[in-house]
Tab-separated table of C-alpha atoms in Angstrom:
chain	number	residue	atom	x	y	z
A	1	MET	CA	-24.965	30.803	-54.495
A	2	ASP	CA	-27.431	28.177	-55.708
A	3	ALA	CA	-25.262	25.071	-56.110
A	4	TYR	CA	-21.691	23.983	-55.523
A	5	VAL	CA	-19.703	20.762	-55.673
A	6	HIS	CA	-17.263	18.740	-53.609
A	7	THR	CA	-15.061	16.082	-55.203
A	8	ASP	CA	-13.397	13.177	-53.370
A	9	LEU	CA	-11.374	10.716	-55.462
A	10	ARG	CA	-10.065	8.589	-52.619
A	11	ARG	CA	-10.820	4.898	-52.733
A	12	GLY	CA	-11.050	2.681	-49.716
A	13	PRO	CA	-8.344	0.029	-49.405
A	14	LEU	CA	-9.645	-3.368	-50.414
A	15	GLU	CA	-7.463	-5.184	-47.906
A	16	LYS	CA	-5.486	-3.531	-45.146
A	17	ASP	CA	-4.180	-4.412	-41.707
A	18	PHE	CA	-6.226	-2.272	-39.328
A	19	LEU	CA	-5.028	-4.029	-36.202
A	20	GLY	CA	-3.786	-2.395	-33.055
A	21	GLY	CA	-4.246	-2.015	-29.342
A	22	PRO	CA	-1.872	-3.229	-26.676
A	23	ASN	CA	-4.633	-4.564	-24.420
A	24	ALA	CA	-6.324	-6.875	-26.899
A	25	PRO	CA	-8.067	-9.882	-25.313
A	26	ASN	CA	-7.633	-13.424	-26.574
A	27	GLN	CA	-8.956	-14.614	-29.902
A	28	SER	CA	-11.974	-16.621	-28.621
A	29	MET	CA	-14.004	-13.445	-28.283
A	30	LYS	CA	-17.807	-13.187	-28.477
A	31	ILE	CA	-19.048	-9.806	-29.673
A	32	LEU	CA	-22.536	-8.414	-30.277
A	33	LEU	CA	-23.221	-5.279	-32.347
A	34	ALA	CA	-26.759	-3.897	-32.155
A	35	LYS	CA	-28.049	-1.484	-34.787
A	36	LEU	CA	-31.818	-1.307	-35.162
A	37	ASN	CA	-32.010	1.372	-37.842
A	38	HIS	CA	-32.402	1.159	-41.613
A	39	LEU	CA	-30.599	-0.605	-44.467
A	40	GLY	CA	-28.090	2.159	-45.038
A	41	ASP	CA	-27.220	2.318	-41.353
A	42	THR	CA	-26.561	-1.421	-41.387
A	43	LEU	CA	-24.172	-1.032	-44.314
A	44	LEU	CA	-22.337	1.846	-42.611
A	45	MET	CA	-21.520	-0.514	-39.751
A	46	THR	CA	-19.505	-2.902	-41.963
A	47	PRO	CA	-16.105	-1.154	-41.631
A	48	THR	CA	-16.363	-1.593	-37.858
A	49	ILE	CA	-17.309	-5.251	-38.242
A	50	ARG	CA	-14.354	-5.753	-40.571
A	51	PHE	CA	-11.996	-4.155	-38.066
A	52	LEU	CA	-13.160	-6.510	-35.325
A	53	ARG	CA	-12.828	-9.540	-37.608
A	54	GLU	CA	-9.272	-8.567	-38.486
A	55	LYS	CA	-8.513	-8.099	-34.823
A	56	TYR	CA	-10.122	-11.335	-33.688
A	57	PRO	CA	-10.126	-13.825	-36.596
A	58	ASP	CA	-11.667	-16.598	-34.482
A	59	ALA	CA	-14.243	-14.463	-32.693
A	60	ARG	CA	-17.969	-14.927	-32.821
A	61	ILE	CA	-19.308	-11.618	-34.166
A	62	ASP	CA	-23.103	-11.427	-34.114
A	63	VAL	CA	-25.150	-8.491	-35.367
A	64	LEU	CA	-28.612	-7.552	-34.122
A	65	VAL	CA	-30.539	-5.674	-36.830
A	66	ARG	CA	-34.012	-4.461	-37.607
A	67	ALA	CA	-35.997	-7.083	-39.515
A	68	GLY	CA	-35.614	-6.466	-43.238
A	69	CYS	CA	-31.983	-5.400	-42.961
A	70	GLU	CA	-30.522	-8.933	-42.935
A	71	ALA	CA	-29.844	-8.859	-46.675
A	72	MET	CA	-27.270	-6.112	-46.221
A	73	LEU	CA	-25.064	-8.562	-44.318
A	74	SER	CA	-25.830	-11.722	-46.287
A	75	GLY	CA	-22.642	-13.337	-47.529
A	76	ASN	CA	-20.485	-11.094	-45.333
A	77	PRO	CA	-17.643	-13.354	-44.129
A	78	ASP	CA	-16.944	-11.084	-41.163
A	79	VAL	CA	-20.343	-11.805	-39.586
A	80	SER	CA	-20.962	-15.011	-37.662
A	81	ASN	CA	-24.707	-14.615	-37.231
A	82	VAL	CA	-27.371	-12.033	-38.051
A	83	ILE	CA	-30.212	-11.757	-35.539
A	84	PRO	CA	-33.242	-9.836	-36.866
A	85	VAL	CA	-35.801	-8.317	-34.524
A	86	ALA	CA	-39.187	-7.116	-35.671
A	87	ARG	CA	-40.002	-3.468	-36.062
A	88	PRO	CA	-41.672	-1.902	-33.027
A	89	GLU	CA	-44.993	-1.077	-34.739
A	90	LYS	CA	-47.603	-2.758	-32.562
A	91	ALA	CA	-50.191	-2.977	-35.325
A	92	LYS	CA	-48.035	-5.393	-37.303
A	93	ARG	CA	-47.782	-8.048	-34.570
A	94	THR	CA	-50.072	-9.849	-32.168
A	95	LEU	CA	-49.169	-10.006	-28.493
A	96	ALA	CA	-48.401	-13.709	-28.855
A	97	ALA	CA	-46.088	-13.067	-31.803
A	98	GLY	CA	-44.317	-10.309	-29.908
A	99	LEU	CA	-43.787	-12.486	-26.843
A	100	SER	CA	-42.544	-15.363	-28.975
A	101	GLU	CA	-40.030	-13.126	-30.731
A	102	PHE	CA	-38.878	-11.664	-27.430
A	103	THR	CA	-38.384	-15.095	-25.874
A	104	ASN	CA	-36.473	-16.466	-28.854
A	105	THR	CA	-34.224	-13.427	-29.168
A	106	PHE	CA	-33.571	-13.309	-25.436
A	107	ALA	CA	-32.564	-16.977	-25.432
A	108	LYS	CA	-30.177	-16.459	-28.351
A	109	LEU	CA	-28.490	-13.481	-26.755
A	110	PHE	CA	-28.385	-14.573	-23.132
A	111	LEU	CA	-27.089	-18.087	-23.766
A	112	ARG	CA	-24.162	-16.864	-25.856
A	113	ARG	CA	-22.585	-14.936	-22.978
A	114	TYR	CA	-20.987	-12.170	-24.999
A	115	ASP	CA	-17.767	-10.552	-23.901
A	116	TYR	CA	-18.680	-7.265	-25.583
A	117	ALA	CA	-21.984	-5.764	-26.701
A	118	PHE	CA	-22.330	-2.381	-28.394
A	119	ASP	CA	-25.425	-0.285	-29.006
A	120	LEU	CA	-24.688	1.566	-32.247
A	121	SER	CA	-28.218	2.792	-32.912
A	122	ASP	CA	-28.823	5.031	-29.882
A	123	SER	CA	-32.191	3.391	-29.258
A	124	ASP	CA	-33.818	2.208	-26.057
A	125	ARG	CA	-34.635	-1.132	-27.682
A	126	SER	CA	-31.042	-1.886	-28.597
A	127	LYS	CA	-29.888	-0.874	-25.117
A	128	LEU	CA	-32.431	-3.255	-23.630
A	129	TRP	CA	-31.263	-6.131	-25.827
A	130	MET	CA	-27.673	-5.310	-24.972
A	131	LEU	CA	-28.511	-5.433	-21.266
A	132	LEU	CA	-30.421	-8.705	-21.632
A	133	SER	CA	-27.455	-10.258	-23.403
A	134	ALA	CA	-25.623	-10.075	-20.053
A	135	ALA	CA	-22.452	-9.093	-21.905
A	136	LYS	CA	-19.493	-8.398	-19.664
A	137	VAL	CA	-18.841	-5.076	-21.387
A	138	ARG	CA	-21.811	-3.052	-22.656
A	139	GLY	CA	-20.703	-0.001	-24.597
A	140	VAL	CA	-22.437	3.041	-26.078
A	141	ASN	CA	-21.621	6.542	-27.231
A	142	ASP	CA	-22.764	9.259	-24.842
A	143	ALA	CA	-20.750	12.224	-26.067
A	144	TYR	CA	-23.717	14.552	-25.621
A	145	GLU	CA	-24.900	13.127	-22.279
A	146	THR	CA	-28.286	11.847	-23.422
A	147	LEU	CA	-28.234	8.581	-21.475
A	148	GLY	CA	-29.913	10.105	-18.456
A	149	ASN	CA	-31.554	7.469	-16.261
A	150	LYS	CA	-30.445	4.699	-18.638
A	151	ARG	CA	-26.842	5.069	-17.528
A	152	TRP	CA	-27.130	1.952	-15.350
A	153	MET	CA	-27.706	-0.227	-18.426
A	154	VAL	CA	-24.136	0.244	-19.676
A	155	ASN	CA	-20.673	0.004	-18.157
A	156	ARG	CA	-18.471	1.454	-20.892
A	157	ILE	CA	-18.948	4.826	-22.592
A	158	SER	CA	-17.392	6.562	-25.587
A	159	LYS	CA	-17.226	10.347	-25.489
A	160	PHE	CA	-16.362	10.698	-29.186
A	161	LYS	CA	-18.123	13.848	-30.405
A	162	TRP	CA	-19.671	12.637	-33.641
A	163	GLY	CA	-21.972	15.570	-34.408
A	164	ARG	CA	-19.847	16.799	-37.338
A	165	GLU	CA	-18.349	13.418	-38.197
A	166	HIS	CA	-19.383	10.637	-40.548
A	167	GLN	CA	-21.684	7.970	-39.139
A	168	VAL	CA	-19.062	5.346	-40.009
A	169	LEU	CA	-16.660	7.075	-37.644
A	170	LYS	CA	-19.261	7.247	-34.898
A	171	ASP	CA	-19.656	3.450	-34.921
A	172	PHE	CA	-15.958	2.802	-35.303
A	173	GLN	CA	-14.756	5.179	-32.612
A	174	THR	CA	-17.412	4.002	-30.166
A	175	VAL	CA	-16.035	0.473	-30.434
A	176	LEU	CA	-12.434	1.660	-30.159
A	177	ASP	CA	-13.121	3.783	-27.102
A	178	CYS	CA	-14.986	0.975	-25.350
A	179	THR	CA	-12.333	-1.669	-26.063
A	180	GLY	CA	-9.088	0.285	-25.845
A	181	LEU	CA	-8.143	-0.778	-29.370
A	182	THR	CA	-6.516	1.477	-31.950
A	183	GLY	CA	-6.632	1.365	-35.719
A	184	GLU	CA	-7.856	2.903	-38.953
A	185	VAL	CA	-11.285	2.555	-40.441
A	186	GLY	CA	-11.745	0.968	-43.874
A	187	PRO	CA	-14.351	1.079	-46.649
A	188	LEU	CA	-17.914	-0.187	-46.691
A	189	ARG	CA	-18.300	-3.847	-47.576
A	190	PHE	CA	-21.064	-5.678	-49.397
A	191	TYR	CA	-20.856	-9.154	-50.889
A	192	PRO	CA	-23.538	-9.804	-53.530
A	193	GLN	CA	-24.562	-13.453	-53.684
A	194	VAL	CA	-26.042	-13.525	-57.164
A	195	ASP	CA	-26.641	-15.784	-60.122
A	196	ALA	CA	-26.188	-13.582	-63.197
A	197	GLY	CA	-28.745	-15.708	-64.996
A	198	SER	CA	-31.437	-14.783	-62.490
A	199	ILE	CA	-30.817	-11.094	-63.141
A	200	SER	CA	-31.091	-11.620	-66.899
A	201	LYS	CA	-34.476	-13.248	-66.378
A	202	LYS	CA	-35.726	-10.249	-64.418
A	203	LEU	CA	-33.961	-7.665	-66.590
A	204	PRO	CA	-33.489	-9.115	-70.100
A	205	PHE	CA	-31.729	-5.958	-71.307
A	206	VAL	CA	-28.762	-6.641	-68.988
A	207	SER	CA	-27.318	-9.450	-71.127
A	208	ASP	CA	-26.300	-7.129	-73.976
A	209	ILE	CA	-26.458	-3.655	-72.467
A	210	GLY	CA	-22.723	-2.907	-72.695
A	211	ASN	CA	-21.464	0.085	-70.700
A	212	TYR	CA	-24.058	1.765	-68.538
A	213	THR	CA	-24.762	4.298	-65.792
A	214	ILE	CA	-27.113	3.674	-62.883
A	215	VAL	CA	-29.463	6.559	-62.092
A	216	HIS	CA	-31.322	6.222	-58.785
A	217	PRO	CA	-33.701	9.188	-58.476
A	218	THR	CA	-35.880	7.995	-55.589
A	219	SER	CA	-35.757	8.081	-51.812
A	220	ARG	CA	-38.186	7.081	-49.094
A	221	TRP	CA	-37.991	10.777	-48.162
A	222	PRO	CA	-39.651	12.838	-50.967
A	223	PHE	CA	-37.848	16.024	-49.910
A	224	LYS	CA	-34.484	14.494	-50.908
A	225	GLN	CA	-35.611	13.927	-54.476
A	226	TRP	CA	-35.050	16.073	-57.565
A	227	LEU	CA	-37.427	17.103	-60.345
A	228	PRO	CA	-38.495	14.423	-62.902
A	229	GLU	CA	-37.884	16.550	-65.987
A	230	ARG	CA	-34.334	17.285	-64.828
A	231	TRP	CA	-33.547	13.598	-64.332
A	232	ALA	CA	-34.847	12.993	-67.841
A	233	GLU	CA	-32.604	15.681	-69.307
A	234	ILE	CA	-29.564	14.317	-67.459
A	235	ALA	CA	-30.237	10.784	-68.685
A	236	ASP	CA	-30.616	11.964	-72.273
A	237	THR	CA	-27.367	13.942	-72.001
A	238	ILE	CA	-25.431	10.937	-70.671
A	239	ARG	CA	-26.772	8.792	-73.501
A	240	ARG	CA	-25.871	11.334	-76.194
A	241	ASN	CA	-22.605	12.775	-74.900
A	242	HIS	CA	-21.002	9.765	-73.225
A	243	LYS	CA	-22.494	6.920	-75.292
A	244	LEU	CA	-23.555	5.114	-72.132
A	245	LYS	CA	-26.838	3.323	-71.636
A	246	VAL	CA	-28.817	4.575	-68.639
A	247	VAL	CA	-30.515	2.204	-66.208
A	248	PHE	CA	-32.942	3.805	-63.784
A	249	SER	CA	-33.202	1.943	-60.499
A	250	CYS	CA	-35.794	2.122	-57.757
A	251	GLY	CA	-37.207	0.088	-54.910
A	252	PRO	CA	-40.357	-2.056	-55.097
A	253	ASP	CA	-42.573	0.603	-53.515
A	254	GLN	CA	-45.217	1.730	-56.000
A	255	ARG	CA	-44.454	5.385	-55.318
A	256	GLU	CA	-40.853	4.874	-56.455
A	257	ILE	CA	-41.925	2.941	-59.553
A	258	ASP	CA	-44.350	5.733	-60.425
A	259	THR	CA	-41.586	8.325	-59.991
A	260	VAL	CA	-39.421	6.584	-62.591
A	261	ALA	CA	-42.418	6.234	-64.915
A	262	GLU	CA	-42.982	9.984	-64.649
A	263	ILE	CA	-39.333	10.623	-65.555
A	264	PHE	CA	-39.703	8.428	-68.633
A	265	GLN	CA	-42.540	10.652	-69.829
A	266	HIS	CA	-39.969	13.439	-70.255
A	267	THR	CA	-37.127	11.459	-71.892
A	268	LYS	CA	-36.242	11.586	-75.580
A	269	GLU	CA	-33.656	8.788	-75.689
A	270	GLU	CA	-34.101	5.082	-74.973
A	271	HIS	CA	-33.413	4.155	-71.348
A	272	PHE	CA	-34.008	1.152	-69.115
A	273	SER	CA	-35.516	0.605	-65.677
A	274	THR	CA	-35.315	-2.060	-62.997
A	275	ASP	CA	-38.974	-1.290	-62.158
A	276	GLY	CA	-38.319	-2.401	-58.600
A	277	ARG	CA	-37.884	-6.010	-59.744
A	278	ILE	CA	-34.434	-6.752	-58.305
A	279	ASN	CA	-33.370	-7.417	-54.733
A	280	LEU	CA	-30.501	-5.879	-52.806
A	281	ASN	CA	-27.936	-8.495	-53.835
A	282	GLU	CA	-28.859	-8.162	-57.493
A	283	PHE	CA	-28.656	-4.390	-57.244
A	284	GLY	CA	-25.152	-4.684	-55.773
A	285	TRP	CA	-24.160	-6.883	-58.716
A	286	LEU	CA	-25.548	-4.283	-61.146
A	287	LEU	CA	-23.756	-1.427	-59.380
A	288	ALA	CA	-20.402	-3.212	-59.401
A	289	ARG	CA	-20.487	-3.277	-63.210
A	290	ALA	CA	-21.708	0.280	-63.744
A	291	LYS	CA	-19.418	3.053	-64.980
A	292	LEU	CA	-21.140	5.585	-62.728
A	293	PHE	CA	-23.819	5.915	-60.081
A	294	LEU	CA	-25.933	9.072	-60.178
A	295	GLY	CA	-28.508	9.677	-57.482
A	296	VAL	CA	-29.492	11.257	-54.198
A	297	ASP	CA	-28.607	10.620	-50.571
A	298	THR	CA	-30.080	7.168	-50.040
A	299	VAL	CA	-29.063	3.583	-49.313
A	300	ALA	CA	-28.386	3.078	-53.038
A	301	MET	CA	-25.630	5.702	-52.856
A	302	HIS	CA	-23.981	3.920	-49.922
A	303	LEU	CA	-24.249	0.602	-51.745
A	304	ALA	CA	-22.504	2.160	-54.749
A	305	ALA	CA	-19.711	3.276	-52.410
A	306	ALA	CA	-19.408	-0.265	-51.064
A	307	MET	CA	-19.003	-1.541	-54.626
A	308	GLN	CA	-16.430	1.220	-55.349
A	309	THR	CA	-18.550	2.578	-58.190
A	310	PRO	CA	-17.766	6.252	-59.016
A	311	ILE	CA	-20.551	8.431	-57.639
A	312	VAL	CA	-22.238	11.729	-58.423
A	313	THR	CA	-24.820	12.514	-55.768
A	314	LEU	CA	-27.180	15.409	-55.111
A	315	PHE	CA	-27.369	16.813	-51.575
A	316	GLY	CA	-29.818	19.425	-50.366
A	317	PRO	CA	-30.896	19.121	-46.726
A	318	SER	CA	-28.714	16.076	-46.016
A	319	GLN	CA	-25.753	16.650	-43.711
A	320	GLU	CA	-22.822	15.737	-45.913
A	321	TRP	CA	-20.422	15.457	-42.990
A	322	SER	CA	-22.502	12.528	-41.686
A	323	TRP	CA	-23.851	10.890	-44.846
A	324	ARG	CA	-21.479	11.558	-47.755
A	325	PRO	CA	-20.229	8.569	-49.798
A	326	TRP	CA	-17.610	6.793	-47.721
A	327	GLN	CA	-14.154	6.026	-49.164
A	328	ALA	CA	-15.234	5.838	-52.812
A	329	PRO	CA	-14.589	8.250	-55.718
A	330	ASN	CA	-17.399	10.785	-55.627
A	331	GLU	CA	-18.540	14.274	-56.418
A	332	ILE	CA	-21.329	15.868	-54.401
A	333	VAL	CA	-23.493	18.537	-56.022
A	334	PHE	CA	-24.986	20.715	-53.309
A	335	GLY	CA	-28.121	22.792	-53.417
A	336	ASP	CA	-27.653	25.820	-51.193
A	337	CYS	CA	-29.618	25.110	-48.005
A	338	PRO	CA	-29.948	27.924	-45.430
A	339	CYS	CA	-32.015	25.578	-43.239
A	340	LYS	CA	-29.070	23.197	-42.931
A	341	VAL	CA	-26.806	26.018	-41.808
A	342	ALA	CA	-29.306	27.072	-39.149
A	343	MET	CA	-30.268	23.438	-38.394
A	344	VAL	CA	-33.924	24.469	-38.545
A	345	PHE	CA	-35.970	22.786	-41.302
A	346	LYS	CA	-39.327	24.415	-42.017
A	347	CYS	CA	-40.029	23.231	-45.571
A	348	ASP	CA	-42.826	20.810	-46.509
A	349	LYS	CA	-41.355	17.299	-46.191
A	350	THR	CA	-43.891	15.831	-48.608
A	351	LYS	CA	-42.401	17.781	-51.518
A	352	VAL	CA	-39.035	18.336	-53.163
A	353	TYR	CA	-37.178	20.854	-51.006
A	354	PRO	CA	-36.274	24.267	-52.508
A	355	CYS	CA	-32.586	23.520	-51.909
A	356	MET	CA	-32.868	20.495	-54.206
A	357	GLU	CA	-34.593	22.646	-56.819
A	358	ARG	CA	-31.594	25.005	-56.706
A	359	ILE	CA	-29.447	22.263	-58.244
A	360	THR	CA	-29.500	22.860	-61.999
A	361	VAL	CA	-29.174	20.424	-64.871
A	362	ASN	CA	-25.931	22.145	-65.871
A	363	ASP	CA	-24.500	21.556	-62.382
A	364	VAL	CA	-25.142	17.828	-62.635
A	365	VAL	CA	-24.082	17.533	-66.284
A	366	ALA	CA	-20.734	19.123	-65.419
A	367	ALA	CA	-20.192	16.902	-62.369
A	368	THR	CA	-21.129	13.781	-64.316
A	369	GLY	CA	-18.708	14.637	-67.099
A	370	ARG	CA	-15.860	15.238	-64.667
A	371	MET	CA	-16.431	12.006	-62.776
A	372	LEU	CA	-16.720	9.918	-65.941
A	373	ARG	CA	-13.488	11.380	-67.309
A	374	LEU	CA	-11.674	10.732	-64.038
A	375	ALA	CA	-13.061	7.213	-63.806
A	376	THR	CA	-11.953	6.490	-67.377
A	377	ALA	CA	-8.461	7.841	-66.680
A	378	ASP	CA	-8.254	5.795	-63.471
A	379	SER	CA	-9.195	2.577	-65.291
A	380	LYS	CA	-6.278	3.034	-67.716
A	381	HIS	CA	-3.658	3.031	-64.955
């Protein structure tokens, strides 16, 4: 078997009462969530933040993130304050700059006297910041007993076994276990703060593009990508068969821009590209108006889920149980991956993996057609 698909048409509730827990503290709560990973990881934390905001409407909910991830929470009404900390690469900072950042962050955290602090990134740095916050309750997940000699840094532990669960559930259940609350987890949330006019200046074609599909073929991990000529054929098929314009999106990294340019060398129809010119908020705005998102396992896919845009995504080595689109209509096209079954990856990470090459154009054309038909039917009800 070379490729197979999984379809999920469930949508996340836009507003729902997730409250519960008989031992809930008072409303003047101060909570810190620490997640020092990447953009997508920050977005996957938003259902947990929303749950806490619903539970404690008057609480101070601060989020400690890796510098560069702040934009994912900009405009989010559930967040009181975003605290960025620089990446750990020593070459990018002087000693003085590092000490200054440490002092400022320590002062912010320590003086706020949090009631709860949670390390959701499983990193030593976030555990250290959580400890320095002097929070009364410091919670982590240690289902697989990896804390070791860092056990003294925390005083509340979740034993939720997340290995075959979605990352959203890992965050959510860790907080529930450490607080004694109960409830249901909701969808991802992103709130684009955008002036449509600014997008039109960057992407003039947007003003009169009509109905369109977003195709996001790039990833910071080359092995997750697909072949350029196949993306080109898919885009041409969508344009001809579904009468939709196709907008290729990519990040500002030159490698991603070059990847899209290579795809365009194989296309026969007219298509458009963001050329890495738009920011995260503008991309969210563009996704919210798209008829379909087509891409690979990357932050763009999770952002499409947050905007409730129907999704077709290509998975090879990615663990779908952890990273699939969360609570949004989607169809996953899988490339058969023996390495994933064995959990031993031996392929060259600088190239497209063989499992991704096993996904054919016909597989993706069929999935795209099904999702567009279902999305059209859904919009009529």
